[in-house]
């Protein structure tokens, strides 16, 4: 089997997953985009969080050309990304009880805000605790996860529950347990993960829906433009000044 055949198989798998989430999660995407627009219109703030590789999808919607300027990254020390040294420490921190609550209590989040929590398995203490504590604070929670994990794995949270059990809305990424799309007789482990492709697409679909929903109400969506196009910096400066009290990544 040539390398190109594997590449084709991967693209086909990713396209298949994207079609599934487009068709099966359409109502959830609409609801999530509407919830974010409702939050913006009511003066609330928007946040996104993901641990490990799930943080890539969160970072993808923050301070982004073509994206909503109001989406802020909620950071948890040691778990956002794979720049932690040593890398396995980040995975270990996701299982620590109390960390999410401590982070939320020292963050800007408050009642009326919205928080997107991305966790592929949804089984670790961090996303479960973050969702429960955020909702206790009066924050609306959108969970982005693979619901398949709830039937094929066990929760690592003391409650025995998963992220999906503590959300106002759930977006199911449809990713298979193990997050590997390909297998080969000569390769001992499954390989080629697609969760980042699918999760980022899901969230960008939500952001597009939110922008359209705001426009439908006569509210100009606070979008950022590329700094590499003429007038981009000036445009972004205007948006950031107008919404400075709801943008936390510029201070």
mmCIF file of N, CA and C in Angstrom, residues 17 115-116 141 152 219:
data_model
loop_
_atom_site.group_PDB
_atom_site.id
_atom_site.type_symbol
_atom_site.label_atom_id
_atom_site.label_comp_id
_atom_site.label_asym_id
_atom_site.label_seq_id
_atom_site.Cartn_x
_atom_site.Cartn_y
_atom_site.Cartn_z
ATOM 1 N N UNK A 17 -16.480 12.355 8.603
ATOM 2 C CA UNK A 17 -16.818 12.874 9.927
ATOM 3 C C UNK A 17 -17.411 14.272 9.828
ATOM 4 N N UNK A 115 -19.279 29.800 28.334
ATOM 5 C CA UNK A 115 -18.003 29.092 28.302
ATOM 6 C C UNK A 115 -18.127 27.855 27.431
ATOM 7 N N UNK A 116 -17.245 27.771 26.431
ATOM 8 C CA UNK A 116 -17.151 26.573 25.597
ATOM 9 C C UNK A 116 -16.057 25.688 26.186
ATOM 10 N N UNK A 141 -22.850 26.827 29.670
ATOM 11 C CA UNK A 141 -21.757 25.954 29.236
ATOM 12 C C UNK A 141 -22.137 25.198 27.959
ATOM 13 N N UNK A 152 -18.113 3.746 26.253
ATOM 14 C CA UNK A 152 -17.002 2.806 26.120
ATOM 15 C C UNK A 152 -15.869 3.018 27.115
ATOM 16 N N UNK A 219 -27.211 43.902 15.188
ATOM 17 C CA UNK A 219 -25.987 44.139 15.950
ATOM 18 C C UNK A 219 -24.790 43.771 15.071
#
